[in-house]
């Protein structure tokens, strides 16, 4: 299964990615987490992406695609993968399609975690990560609306989009996702 988790900042992508990964034993790749780890390590990539992350801007496609491409290259994708926070732009989507096509694979599900705007603001203010300051948050939410949400149309057209009510508690959200996975596997 090739699973993509999409949704605005603080919609719970990372949490659900881990739950799916644990239950189904599928590796999980979080673009944001990889970038944050690289910044922490002060690696070359980390230094390149630091300012984008701090300002809540998207890391340029070139860097993002290269980084994800490398990670995906190290995995056996026929065992499945959960992508959290990638793709986020049309360019990234095209690259992913190309990569999967080349291996005769295709996206199984895109789960879009739909969460009310007020709930997101509340969660982001409570989370208090370094890039969770007011101005940065507004920027990330806007970029999500403008750059990432349009990708839903593409995946809807491909009939793999499933919209999940992300306003519920963690386990209820997971139960919704799990129903689709069970349906697929049975
Ligand atoms: P959130 O979903 O809460 O915004 P993430 O951990 O997914 O948090 O992302 C944190 C930051 O990492 C983003 O604001 C962005 O700067 C960078 N980032 C993550 N994924 C991508 C991506 N696919 N393309 C470009 N930048 C990304």
mmCIF file of C-alpha atoms and ligand atoms in Angstrom:
data_model
loop_
_atom_site.group_PDB
_atom_site.id
_atom_site.type_symbol
_atom_site.label_atom_id
_atom_site.label_comp_id
_atom_site.label_asym_id
_atom_site.label_seq_id
_atom_site.Cartn_x
_atom_site.Cartn_y
_atom_site.Cartn_z
ATOM 1 C CA UNK A 1 0.000 0.000 0.000
ATOM 2 C CA UNK A 2 1.216 3.441 -0.933
ATOM 3 C CA UNK A 3 -0.480 5.832 1.456
ATOM 4 C CA UNK A 4 -0.325 9.626 1.464
ATOM 5 C CA UNK A 5 -1.465 11.657 4.439
ATOM 6 C CA UNK A 6 -2.548 15.149 3.594
ATOM 7 C CA UNK A 7 -3.998 17.919 5.679
ATOM 8 C CA UNK A 8 -3.245 21.352 7.085
ATOM 9 C CA UNK A 9 -0.584 21.925 9.753
ATOM 10 C CA UNK A 10 -1.575 20.262 13.044
ATOM 11 C CA UNK A 11 -4.279 18.168 11.389
ATOM 12 C CA UNK A 12 -2.699 15.059 12.905
ATOM 13 C CA UNK A 13 -0.884 13.589 9.913
ATOM 14 C CA UNK A 14 2.170 12.543 11.901
ATOM 15 C CA UNK A 15 0.145 10.833 14.621
ATOM 16 C CA UNK A 16 -1.988 8.879 12.157
ATOM 17 C CA UNK A 17 1.059 7.978 10.064
ATOM 18 C CA UNK A 18 2.614 6.354 13.126
ATOM 19 C CA UNK A 19 -0.550 4.466 14.020
ATOM 20 C CA UNK A 20 -0.871 3.071 10.495
ATOM 21 C CA UNK A 21 2.832 2.280 10.398
ATOM 22 C CA UNK A 22 2.653 0.328 13.684
ATOM 23 C CA UNK A 23 -0.496 -1.602 12.874
ATOM 24 C CA UNK A 24 0.399 -2.559 9.313
ATOM 25 C CA UNK A 25 4.165 -2.614 9.610
ATOM 26 C CA UNK A 26 4.655 -0.158 6.772
ATOM 27 C CA UNK A 27 7.565 2.308 6.880
ATOM 28 C CA UNK A 28 6.669 5.925 7.409
ATOM 29 C CA UNK A 29 8.399 8.945 5.879
ATOM 30 C CA UNK A 30 7.686 12.387 7.314
ATOM 31 C CA UNK A 31 9.112 15.209 5.194
ATOM 32 C CA UNK A 32 8.826 17.757 7.998
ATOM 33 C CA UNK A 33 10.472 15.468 10.541
ATOM 34 C CA UNK A 34 13.373 14.646 8.225
ATOM 35 C CA UNK A 35 13.934 18.348 7.575
ATOM 36 C CA UNK A 36 13.766 19.216 11.282
ATOM 37 C CA UNK A 37 16.255 16.442 12.122
ATOM 38 C CA UNK A 38 18.660 17.746 9.465
ATOM 39 C CA UNK A 39 18.384 21.277 10.874
ATOM 40 C CA UNK A 40 19.102 19.880 14.341
ATOM 41 C CA UNK A 41 22.163 18.023 13.036
ATOM 42 C CA UNK A 42 23.338 21.156 11.215
ATOM 43 C CA UNK A 43 23.973 19.067 8.108
ATOM 44 C CA UNK A 44 24.426 20.693 4.712
ATOM 45 C CA UNK A 45 20.798 19.977 3.860
ATOM 46 C CA UNK A 46 19.780 21.271 7.297
ATOM 47 C CA UNK A 47 21.545 24.557 6.721
ATOM 48 C CA UNK A 48 19.866 24.922 3.334
ATOM 49 C CA UNK A 49 16.344 24.349 4.612
ATOM 50 C CA UNK A 50 16.529 26.074 8.003
ATOM 51 C CA UNK A 51 15.277 29.506 6.991
ATOM 52 C CA UNK A 52 12.352 28.116 4.980
ATOM 53 C CA UNK A 53 11.141 26.095 7.925
ATOM 54 C CA UNK A 54 11.580 28.906 10.424
ATOM 55 C CA UNK A 55 9.501 31.233 8.260
ATOM 56 C CA UNK A 56 6.906 28.584 7.512
ATOM 57 C CA UNK A 57 7.711 28.587 3.801
ATOM 58 C CA UNK A 58 7.883 25.472 1.719
ATOM 59 C CA UNK A 59 11.342 24.125 1.060
ATOM 60 C CA UNK A 60 11.957 24.460 -2.719
ATOM 61 C CA UNK A 61 10.789 21.470 -4.747
ATOM 62 C CA UNK A 62 14.274 20.732 -6.007
ATOM 63 C CA UNK A 63 15.627 20.105 -2.504
ATOM 64 C CA UNK A 64 12.511 18.345 -1.285
ATOM 65 C CA UNK A 65 12.277 16.002 -4.245
ATOM 66 C CA UNK A 66 15.963 15.155 -4.016
ATOM 67 C CA UNK A 67 15.727 14.401 -0.304
ATOM 68 C CA UNK A 68 12.573 12.267 -0.584
ATOM 69 C CA UNK A 69 13.897 10.596 -3.733
ATOM 70 C CA UNK A 70 16.979 9.491 -1.830
ATOM 71 C CA UNK A 71 14.968 8.125 1.086
ATOM 72 C CA UNK A 72 12.571 6.303 -1.212
ATOM 73 C CA UNK A 73 15.508 4.858 -3.104
ATOM 74 C CA UNK A 74 16.651 3.156 0.108
ATOM 75 C CA UNK A 75 13.314 1.411 0.598
ATOM 76 C CA UNK A 76 11.626 -1.461 -1.137
ATOM 77 C CA UNK A 77 8.455 0.345 -2.133
ATOM 78 C CA UNK A 78 6.580 -2.824 -2.978
ATOM 79 C CA UNK A 79 6.442 -3.391 0.801
ATOM 80 C CA UNK A 80 4.462 -0.175 1.040
ATOM 81 C CA UNK A 81 5.120 3.309 2.323
ATOM 82 C CA UNK A 82 3.319 6.017 4.249
ATOM 83 C CA UNK A 83 4.120 9.531 3.097
ATOM 84 C CA UNK A 84 3.382 12.265 5.621
ATOM 85 C CA UNK A 85 3.749 15.820 4.328
ATOM 86 C CA UNK A 86 4.803 14.844 0.807
ATOM 87 C CA UNK A 87 3.769 15.734 -1.849
ATOM 88 C CA UNK A 88 2.764 19.298 -1.058
ATOM 89 C CA UNK A 89 3.036 20.945 -4.464
ATOM 90 C CA UNK A 90 2.131 20.096 -8.055
ATOM 91 C CA UNK A 91 5.823 19.692 -8.875
ATOM 92 C CA UNK A 92 6.305 17.196 -6.046
ATOM 93 C CA UNK A 93 3.195 15.306 -7.113
ATOM 94 C CA UNK A 94 4.487 14.971 -10.657
ATOM 95 C CA UNK A 95 7.829 13.672 -9.412
ATOM 96 C CA UNK A 96 6.161 11.146 -7.152
ATOM 97 C CA UNK A 97 3.931 9.915 -9.985
ATOM 98 C CA UNK A 98 6.974 9.550 -12.220
ATOM 99 C CA UNK A 99 8.878 7.638 -9.569
ATOM 100 C CA UNK A 100 5.987 5.272 -8.838
ATOM 101 C CA UNK A 101 5.201 4.774 -12.541
ATOM 102 C CA UNK A 102 8.800 3.701 -13.054
ATOM 103 C CA UNK A 103 8.271 0.901 -10.532
ATOM 104 C CA UNK A 104 4.819 -0.013 -11.786
ATOM 105 C CA UNK A 105 3.313 1.215 -8.546
ATOM 106 C CA UNK A 106 0.534 3.685 -7.845
ATOM 107 C CA UNK A 107 -0.927 5.527 -4.880
ATOM 108 C CA UNK A 108 -3.423 3.365 -3.001
ATOM 109 C CA UNK A 109 -5.021 5.997 -0.750
ATOM 110 C CA UNK A 110 -4.693 9.678 -0.043
ATOM 111 C CA UNK A 111 -6.240 10.391 3.345
ATOM 112 C CA UNK A 112 -7.128 14.029 3.719
ATOM 113 C CA UNK A 113 -7.495 14.990 7.370
ATOM 114 C CA UNK A 114 -10.180 17.629 7.406
ATOM 115 C CA UNK A 115 -10.054 19.811 10.530
ATOM 116 C CA UNK A 116 -11.885 23.031 11.416
ATOM 117 C CA UNK A 117 -9.793 26.185 11.179
ATOM 118 C CA UNK A 118 -10.412 27.124 14.838
ATOM 119 C CA UNK A 119 -9.314 23.685 15.971
ATOM 120 C CA UNK A 120 -6.078 23.963 14.000
ATOM 121 C CA UNK A 121 -5.272 27.348 15.533
ATOM 122 C CA UNK A 122 -5.966 25.964 18.993
ATOM 123 C CA UNK A 123 -3.745 22.897 18.456
ATOM 124 C CA UNK A 124 -0.933 24.938 16.898
ATOM 125 C CA UNK A 125 -0.883 27.387 19.785
ATOM 126 C CA UNK A 126 -0.742 24.508 22.277
ATOM 127 C CA UNK A 127 1.940 22.545 20.423
ATOM 128 C CA UNK A 128 4.502 25.342 20.645
ATOM 129 C CA UNK A 129 7.024 23.987 18.165
ATOM 130 C CA UNK A 130 9.560 26.565 17.022
ATOM 131 C CA UNK A 131 7.697 27.168 13.782
ATOM 132 C CA UNK A 132 4.352 27.460 15.571
ATOM 133 C CA UNK A 133 4.435 31.221 16.161
ATOM 134 C CA UNK A 134 1.445 33.270 15.081
ATOM 135 C CA UNK A 135 2.867 34.768 11.875
ATOM 136 C CA UNK A 136 4.555 31.566 10.779
ATOM 137 C CA UNK A 137 1.360 29.613 11.427
ATOM 138 C CA UNK A 138 -0.673 31.971 9.229
ATOM 139 C CA UNK A 139 1.852 31.528 6.440
ATOM 140 C CA UNK A 140 1.784 27.730 6.686
ATOM 141 C CA UNK A 141 -2.012 27.640 6.705
ATOM 142 C CA UNK A 142 -2.136 29.917 3.649
ATOM 143 C CA UNK A 143 0.436 27.892 1.751
ATOM 144 C CA UNK A 144 -1.557 24.794 2.491
ATOM 145 C CA UNK A 145 -4.704 26.394 1.028
ATOM 146 C CA UNK A 146 -2.938 27.694 -2.059
ATOM 147 C CA UNK A 147 -0.331 25.069 -2.893
ATOM 148 C CA UNK A 148 -1.419 21.798 -1.343
ATOM 149 C CA UNK A 149 -5.218 21.756 -1.378
ATOM 150 C CA UNK A 150 -5.365 21.868 -5.200
ATOM 151 C CA UNK A 151 -3.665 18.457 -5.223
ATOM 152 C CA UNK A 152 -6.831 16.973 -3.773
ATOM 153 C CA UNK A 153 -8.534 17.433 -7.150
ATOM 154 C CA UNK A 154 -5.870 15.358 -8.832
ATOM 155 C CA UNK A 155 -6.193 12.506 -6.336
ATOM 156 C CA UNK A 156 -9.995 12.742 -6.371
ATOM 157 C CA UNK A 157 -9.834 12.314 -10.140
ATOM 158 C CA UNK A 158 -7.634 9.256 -9.595
ATOM 159 C CA UNK A 159 -10.293 7.943 -7.194
ATOM 160 C CA UNK A 160 -7.877 7.429 -4.312
ATOM 161 C CA UNK A 161 -8.872 10.415 -2.169
ATOM 162 C CA UNK A 162 -10.625 9.652 1.114
ATOM 163 C CA UNK A 163 -11.618 12.568 3.321
ATOM 164 C CA UNK A 164 -11.383 11.839 7.029
ATOM 165 C CA UNK A 165 -13.072 13.805 9.804
ATOM 166 C CA UNK A 166 -9.983 14.953 11.680
ATOM 167 C CA UNK A 167 -11.923 16.827 14.350
ATOM 168 C CA UNK A 168 -12.494 13.639 16.343
ATOM 169 C CA UNK A 169 -10.112 12.206 18.906
ATOM 170 C CA UNK A 170 -7.007 10.362 17.722
ATOM 171 C CA UNK A 171 -8.499 6.876 17.943
ATOM 172 C CA UNK A 172 -11.736 7.788 16.211
ATOM 173 C CA UNK A 173 -9.752 9.342 13.365
ATOM 174 C CA UNK A 174 -7.669 6.183 13.130
ATOM 175 C CA UNK A 175 -10.799 3.999 13.134
ATOM 176 C CA UNK A 176 -12.055 5.865 10.046
ATOM 177 C CA UNK A 177 -8.758 5.392 8.240
ATOM 178 C CA UNK A 178 -8.563 1.776 9.330
ATOM 179 C CA UNK A 179 -11.959 0.995 7.804
ATOM 180 C CA UNK A 180 -10.655 1.987 4.393
ATOM 181 C CA UNK A 181 -7.499 -0.070 4.873
ATOM 182 C CA UNK A 182 -9.452 -3.110 6.013
ATOM 183 C CA UNK A 183 -11.823 -2.714 3.081
ATOM 184 C CA UNK A 184 -8.885 -2.629 0.723
ATOM 185 C CA UNK A 185 -7.194 -5.666 2.239
ATOM 186 C CA UNK A 186 -10.286 -7.860 2.417
HETATM 187 P P1 LIG B 1 3.029 20.813 9.485
HETATM 188 O O1 LIG B 1 2.300 19.793 8.675
HETATM 189 O O2 LIG B 1 2.508 20.957 10.855
HETATM 190 O O3 LIG B 1 3.188 22.130 8.760
HETATM 191 P P2 LIG B 1 5.509 19.465 8.935
HETATM 192 O O4 LIG B 1 6.347 18.825 9.962
HETATM 193 O O5 LIG B 1 4.812 18.591 7.956
HETATM 194 O O6 LIG B 1 4.500 20.322 9.760
HETATM 195 O O7 LIG B 1 6.367 20.525 8.092
HETATM 196 C C1 LIG B 1 7.172 21.477 8.736
HETATM 197 C C2 LIG B 1 7.879 22.349 7.695
HETATM 198 O O8 LIG B 1 8.765 21.538 6.889
HETATM 199 C C3 LIG B 1 6.979 23.059 6.686
HETATM 200 O O9 LIG B 1 6.476 24.290 7.175
HETATM 201 C C4 LIG B 1 7.963 23.253 5.501
HETATM 202 O O10 LIG B 1 8.825 24.343 5.727
HETATM 203 C C5 LIG B 1 8.801 21.992 5.528
HETATM 204 N N1 LIG B 1 8.227 20.930 4.663
HETATM 205 C C6 LIG B 1 7.681 19.761 5.075
HETATM 206 N N2 LIG B 1 7.276 19.015 4.036
HETATM 207 C C7 LIG B 1 7.551 19.733 2.921
HETATM 208 C C8 LIG B 1 7.368 19.525 1.513
HETATM 209 N N3 LIG B 1 6.794 18.404 1.035
HETATM 210 N N4 LIG B 1 7.794 20.476 0.659
HETATM 211 C C9 LIG B 1 8.375 21.586 1.106
HETATM 212 N N5 LIG B 1 8.575 21.863 2.400
HETATM 213 C C10 LIG B 1 8.175 20.959 3.310
#
